[in-house]
Coordinates of C-alpha atoms in Angstrom, one line a residue:
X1157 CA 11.4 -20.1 -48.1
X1158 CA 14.9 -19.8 -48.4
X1159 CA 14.8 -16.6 -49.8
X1160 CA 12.9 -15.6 -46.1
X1161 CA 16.0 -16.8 -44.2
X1162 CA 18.3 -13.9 -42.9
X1163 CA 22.0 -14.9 -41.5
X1164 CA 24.2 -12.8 -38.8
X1165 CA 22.9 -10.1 -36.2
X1166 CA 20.4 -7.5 -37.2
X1167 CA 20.6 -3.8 -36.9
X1168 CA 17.5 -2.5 -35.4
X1169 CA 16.2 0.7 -33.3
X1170 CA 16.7 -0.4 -29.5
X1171 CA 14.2 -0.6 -26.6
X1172 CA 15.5 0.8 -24.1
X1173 CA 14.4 1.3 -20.6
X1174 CA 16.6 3.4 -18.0
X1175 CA 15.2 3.4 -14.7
X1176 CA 17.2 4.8 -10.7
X1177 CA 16.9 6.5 -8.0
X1178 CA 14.9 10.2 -8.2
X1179 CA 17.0 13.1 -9.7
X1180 CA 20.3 10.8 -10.9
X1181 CA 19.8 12.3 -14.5
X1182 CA 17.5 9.5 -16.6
X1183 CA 15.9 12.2 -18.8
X1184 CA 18.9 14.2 -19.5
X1185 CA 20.9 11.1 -20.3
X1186 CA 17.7 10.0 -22.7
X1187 CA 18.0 13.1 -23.7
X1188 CA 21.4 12.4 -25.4
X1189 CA 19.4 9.7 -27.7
X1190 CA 20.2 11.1 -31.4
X1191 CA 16.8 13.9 -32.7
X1192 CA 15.0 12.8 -29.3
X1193 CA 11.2 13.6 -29.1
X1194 CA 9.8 13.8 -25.7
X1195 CA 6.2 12.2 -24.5
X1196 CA 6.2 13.7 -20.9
X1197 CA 3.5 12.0 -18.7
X1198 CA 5.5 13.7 -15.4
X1199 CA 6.3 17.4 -15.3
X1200 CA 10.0 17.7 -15.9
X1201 CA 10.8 17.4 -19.0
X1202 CA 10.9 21.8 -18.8
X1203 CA 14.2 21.6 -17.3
X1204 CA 15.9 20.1 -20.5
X1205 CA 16.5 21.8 -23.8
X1206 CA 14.5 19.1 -25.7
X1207 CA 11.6 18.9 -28.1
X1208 CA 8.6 17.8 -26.7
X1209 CA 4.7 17.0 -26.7
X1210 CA 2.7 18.8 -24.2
X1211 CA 2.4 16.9 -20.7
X1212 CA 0.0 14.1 -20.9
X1213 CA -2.8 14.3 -18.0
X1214 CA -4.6 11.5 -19.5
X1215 CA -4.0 7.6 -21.2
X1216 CA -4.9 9.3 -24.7
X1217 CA -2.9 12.7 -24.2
X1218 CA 0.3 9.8 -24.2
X1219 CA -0.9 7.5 -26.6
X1220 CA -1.9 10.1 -29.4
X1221 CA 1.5 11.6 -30.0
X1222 CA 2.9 7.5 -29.7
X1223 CA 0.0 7.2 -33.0
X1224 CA 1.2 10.4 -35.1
X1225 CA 5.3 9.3 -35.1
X1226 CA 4.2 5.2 -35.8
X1227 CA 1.8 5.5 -38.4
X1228 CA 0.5 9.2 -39.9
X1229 CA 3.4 11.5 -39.0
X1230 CA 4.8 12.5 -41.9
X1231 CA 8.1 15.2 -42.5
X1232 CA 9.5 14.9 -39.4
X1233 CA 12.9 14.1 -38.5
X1234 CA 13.3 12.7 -34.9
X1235 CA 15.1 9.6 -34.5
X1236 CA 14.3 8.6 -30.8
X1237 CA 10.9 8.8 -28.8
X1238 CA 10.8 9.0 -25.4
X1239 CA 8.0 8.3 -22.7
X1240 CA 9.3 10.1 -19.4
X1241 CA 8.3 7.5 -17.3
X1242 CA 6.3 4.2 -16.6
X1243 CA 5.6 4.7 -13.6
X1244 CA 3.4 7.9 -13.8
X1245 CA 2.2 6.2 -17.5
X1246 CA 0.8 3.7 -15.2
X1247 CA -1.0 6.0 -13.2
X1248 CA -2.7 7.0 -16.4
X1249 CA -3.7 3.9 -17.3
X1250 CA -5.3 3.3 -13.6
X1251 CA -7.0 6.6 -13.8
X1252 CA -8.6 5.0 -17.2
X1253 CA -9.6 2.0 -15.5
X1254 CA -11.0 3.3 -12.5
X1255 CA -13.1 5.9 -14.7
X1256 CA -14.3 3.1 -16.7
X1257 CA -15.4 0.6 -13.6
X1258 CA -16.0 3.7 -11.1
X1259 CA -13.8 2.0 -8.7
X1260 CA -10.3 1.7 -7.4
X1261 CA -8.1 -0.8 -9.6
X1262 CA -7.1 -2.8 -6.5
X1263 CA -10.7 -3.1 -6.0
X1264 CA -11.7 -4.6 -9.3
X1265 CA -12.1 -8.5 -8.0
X1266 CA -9.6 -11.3 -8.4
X1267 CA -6.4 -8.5 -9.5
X1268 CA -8.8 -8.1 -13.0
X1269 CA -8.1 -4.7 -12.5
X1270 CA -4.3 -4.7 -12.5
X1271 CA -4.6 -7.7 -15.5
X1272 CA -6.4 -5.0 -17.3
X1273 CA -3.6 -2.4 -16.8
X1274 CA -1.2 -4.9 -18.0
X1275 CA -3.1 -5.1 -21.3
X1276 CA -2.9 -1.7 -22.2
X1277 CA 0.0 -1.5 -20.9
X1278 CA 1.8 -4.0 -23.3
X1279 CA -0.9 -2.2 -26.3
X1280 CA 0.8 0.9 -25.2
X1281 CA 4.4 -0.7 -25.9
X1282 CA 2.7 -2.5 -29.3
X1283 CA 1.9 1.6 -30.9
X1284 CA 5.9 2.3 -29.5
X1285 CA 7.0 -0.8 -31.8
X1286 CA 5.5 1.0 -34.5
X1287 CA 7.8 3.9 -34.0
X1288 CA 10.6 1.5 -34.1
X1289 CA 9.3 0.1 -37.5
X1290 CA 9.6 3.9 -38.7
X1291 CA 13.5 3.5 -37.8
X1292 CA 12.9 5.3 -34.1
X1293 CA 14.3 4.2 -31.0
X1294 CA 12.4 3.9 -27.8
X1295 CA 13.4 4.8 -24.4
X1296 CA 11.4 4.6 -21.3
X1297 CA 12.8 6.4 -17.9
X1298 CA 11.7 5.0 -14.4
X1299 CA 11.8 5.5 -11.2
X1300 CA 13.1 2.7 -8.9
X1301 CA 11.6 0.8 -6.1
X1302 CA 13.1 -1.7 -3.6
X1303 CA 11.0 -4.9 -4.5
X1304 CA 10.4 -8.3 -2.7
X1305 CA 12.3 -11.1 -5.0
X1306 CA 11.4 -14.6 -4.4
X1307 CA 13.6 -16.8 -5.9
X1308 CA 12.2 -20.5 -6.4
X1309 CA 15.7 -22.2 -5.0
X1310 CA 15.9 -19.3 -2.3
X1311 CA 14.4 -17.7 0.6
X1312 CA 13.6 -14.4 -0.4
X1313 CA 15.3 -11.1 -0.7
X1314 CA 14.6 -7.5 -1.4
X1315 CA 16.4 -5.6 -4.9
X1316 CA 15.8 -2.8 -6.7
X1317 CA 13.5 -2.8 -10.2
X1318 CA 11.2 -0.3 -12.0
X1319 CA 8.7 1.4 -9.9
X1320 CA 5.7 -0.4 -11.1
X1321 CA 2.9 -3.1 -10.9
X1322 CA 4.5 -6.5 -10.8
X1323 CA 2.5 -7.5 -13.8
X1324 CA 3.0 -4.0 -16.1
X1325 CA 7.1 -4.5 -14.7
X1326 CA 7.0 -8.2 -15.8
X1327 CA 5.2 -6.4 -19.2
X1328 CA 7.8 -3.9 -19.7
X1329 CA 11.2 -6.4 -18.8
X1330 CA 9.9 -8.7 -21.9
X1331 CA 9.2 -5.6 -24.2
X1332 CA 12.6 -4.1 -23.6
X1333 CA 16.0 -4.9 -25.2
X1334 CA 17.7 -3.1 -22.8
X1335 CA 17.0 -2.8 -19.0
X1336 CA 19.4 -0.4 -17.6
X1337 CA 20.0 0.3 -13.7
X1338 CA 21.4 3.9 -13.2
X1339 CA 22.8 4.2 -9.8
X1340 CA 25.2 6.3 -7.9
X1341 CA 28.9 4.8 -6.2
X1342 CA 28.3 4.2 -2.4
X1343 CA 30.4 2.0 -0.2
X1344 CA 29.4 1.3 3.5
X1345 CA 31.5 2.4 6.7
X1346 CA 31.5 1.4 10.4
X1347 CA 32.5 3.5 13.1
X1348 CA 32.6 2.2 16.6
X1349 CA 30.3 4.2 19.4
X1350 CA 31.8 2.9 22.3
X1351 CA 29.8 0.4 24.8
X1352 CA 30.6 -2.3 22.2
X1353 CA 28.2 -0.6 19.6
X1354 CA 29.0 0.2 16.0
X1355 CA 26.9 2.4 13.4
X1356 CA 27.4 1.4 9.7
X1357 CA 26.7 4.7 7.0
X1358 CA 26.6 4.7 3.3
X1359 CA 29.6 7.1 1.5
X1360 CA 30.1 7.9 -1.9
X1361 CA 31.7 10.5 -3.8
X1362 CA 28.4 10.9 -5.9
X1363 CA 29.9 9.3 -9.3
X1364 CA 27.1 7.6 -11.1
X1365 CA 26.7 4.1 -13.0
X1366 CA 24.8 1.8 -15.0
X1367 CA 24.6 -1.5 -14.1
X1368 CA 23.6 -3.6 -17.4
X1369 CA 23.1 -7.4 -16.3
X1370 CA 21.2 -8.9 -13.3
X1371 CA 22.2 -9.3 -10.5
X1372 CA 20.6 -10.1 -7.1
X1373 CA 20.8 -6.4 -6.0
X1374 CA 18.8 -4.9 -9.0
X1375 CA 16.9 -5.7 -12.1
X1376 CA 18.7 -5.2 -15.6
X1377 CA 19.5 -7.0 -18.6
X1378 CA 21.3 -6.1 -22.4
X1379 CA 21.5 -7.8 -25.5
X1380 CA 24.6 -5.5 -27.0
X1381 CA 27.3 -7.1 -25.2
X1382 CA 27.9 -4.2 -22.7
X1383 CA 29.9 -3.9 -20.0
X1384 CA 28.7 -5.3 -16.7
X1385 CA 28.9 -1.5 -15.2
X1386 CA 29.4 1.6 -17.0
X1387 CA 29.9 5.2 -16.2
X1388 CA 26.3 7.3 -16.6
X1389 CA 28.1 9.1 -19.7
X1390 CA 25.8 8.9 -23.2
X1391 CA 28.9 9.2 -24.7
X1392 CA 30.5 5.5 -23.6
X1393 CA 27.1 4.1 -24.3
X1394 CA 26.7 5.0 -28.0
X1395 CA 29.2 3.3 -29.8
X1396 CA 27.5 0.1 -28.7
X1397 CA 24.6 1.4 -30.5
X1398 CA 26.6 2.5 -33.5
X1399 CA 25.4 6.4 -32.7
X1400 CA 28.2 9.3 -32.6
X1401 CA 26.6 11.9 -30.7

C-alpha cells in the first residue's frame, strides 16, 4: 500500500468552466487553450479561427465527438476540448428528455424531469473526464444569469452564476476545478435631477475581468492559487497552468 501513496500536488489537465455576460469574449479566450478542439452546441464558434466539430443539434451530435477524443481517437494532436456552452448543452439534453416522455421536462412529476437532466448531465462531464485521462483539458463557456442565493444564516439575495438548472449548475460547480466569472469594469454614478431626486447609472471604460473566488455578487471558485481578479488576458492566466502560449 505504500507503494500506492503519492506526496506533494499533482499535475493534471484542468476543468475549467468560464462563464459572463453575452459577447465579453469566453470562446475566444477558450480559444487561447493550447491545440483547442471545439464541440459547438451554439452557432458561433464560425467567428474564431479554431478547429472544430460540426454544430451539435442533438445530445448525441455533442456527446460523439466527447467519445472519439476519450477513448477511440487515435493520431490526433489537440490538447484542449471545448464544449461552447452548458447552457445550450442543456437544452439538448431537455430536448432528449422531452422526446423520450413526450412531454415538457418541467412537466415530468415531482422535478424527475430536471433530476433526469442532471444525470446526464454529470455522464456528460464523466465521457469529458476521459479526455482528461488522455492528457486534454476541459473548458466549458457559459452564459450568466442573475440567480436567487439563499443563504442558511441570511435573508436572501440575488448573484450572478452559470445560466443553468439549479441541479445541472450544482452538477457542473462540483465537476469543475475552476469556476471563472468573466465580467466587465463598471462603477455606479449619481447625478441629482433636481426636486430632491437622484438617478444612479452604471460607467465603465469596457476593461474586462475575471473574478476567481466567491463572493456574494457571483459564483466562482479555483484551486491554483490565482489571484482574486485578473485581467481577461490568456496570457496572465497560463503561467498558473504552467502553459506558454
Amino acid at each position: 500500500m505504500l507503494e500506492l501513496i503519492k506526496s506533494g500536488k499533482q499535475s493534471r489537465p484542468r476543468r475549467t468552466v468560464i462563464y459572463g455576460v453575452h459577447g465579453i469574449g469566453k470562446s475566444t479566450w477558450a480559444s487561447r487553450w493550447p491545440k483547442p478542439i471545439f464541440i459547438p452546441t451554439e452557432d458561433g464558434v464560425g467567428d474564431l479561427d479554431v478547429d472544430s466539430f460540426p454544430l451539435a443539434k442533438t445530445l448525441e451530435d455533442a456527446w460523439k465527438p466527447v467519445m472519439w477524443l476519450g477513448g477511440e481517437g487515435t493520431g490526433h494532436s489537440y490538447k484542449t476540448v471545448v464544449l461552447d456552452s452548458a447552457d445550450w448543452l442543456e437544452w439538448l439534453i431537455f430536448d432528449s428528455i422531452e422526446k423520450k416522455h413526450g412531454k415538457a421536462v418541467q412537466d415530468i412529476g415531482y422535478q424527475a424531469g430536471y433530476a433526469e437532466a442532471a444525470d446526464k448531465f454529470r455522464s456528460f462531464l464523466k465521457s469529458l473526464d476521459c479526455c482528461r485521462n488522455q492528457g486534454m483539458h476541459c473548458v466549458i463557456t457559459a452564459h450568466c444569469d442573475s440567480v436567487k442565493h439563499e443563504p442558511p444564516d441570511g435573508e436572501s439575495y440575488n448573484r450572478y452564476a452559470p445560466k443553468l438548472h439549479k441541479r445541472i449548475a450544482s452538477v457542473l460547480q462540483e465537476w469543475a476545478d475552476e469556476v471563472l466569472f468573466a465580467c466587465y469594469e463598471s462603477f455606479t454614478s449619481k447625478s441629482d435631477e433636481g426636486f430632491n431626486r437622484k438617478r444612479t447609472v452604471a460607467v465603465g471604460e469596457g476593461k474586462r475581468f475575471i473574478w476567481t473566488t466567491e463572493r456574494p455578487s457571483h459564483n466562482a471558485k479555483n484551486r491554483l492559487g490565482l489571484p482574486e481578479q485578473m485581467s481577461f488576458d490568456f496570457a496572465e492566466y497560463a503561467p498558473y497552468l504552467g502553459v506558454i502560449d
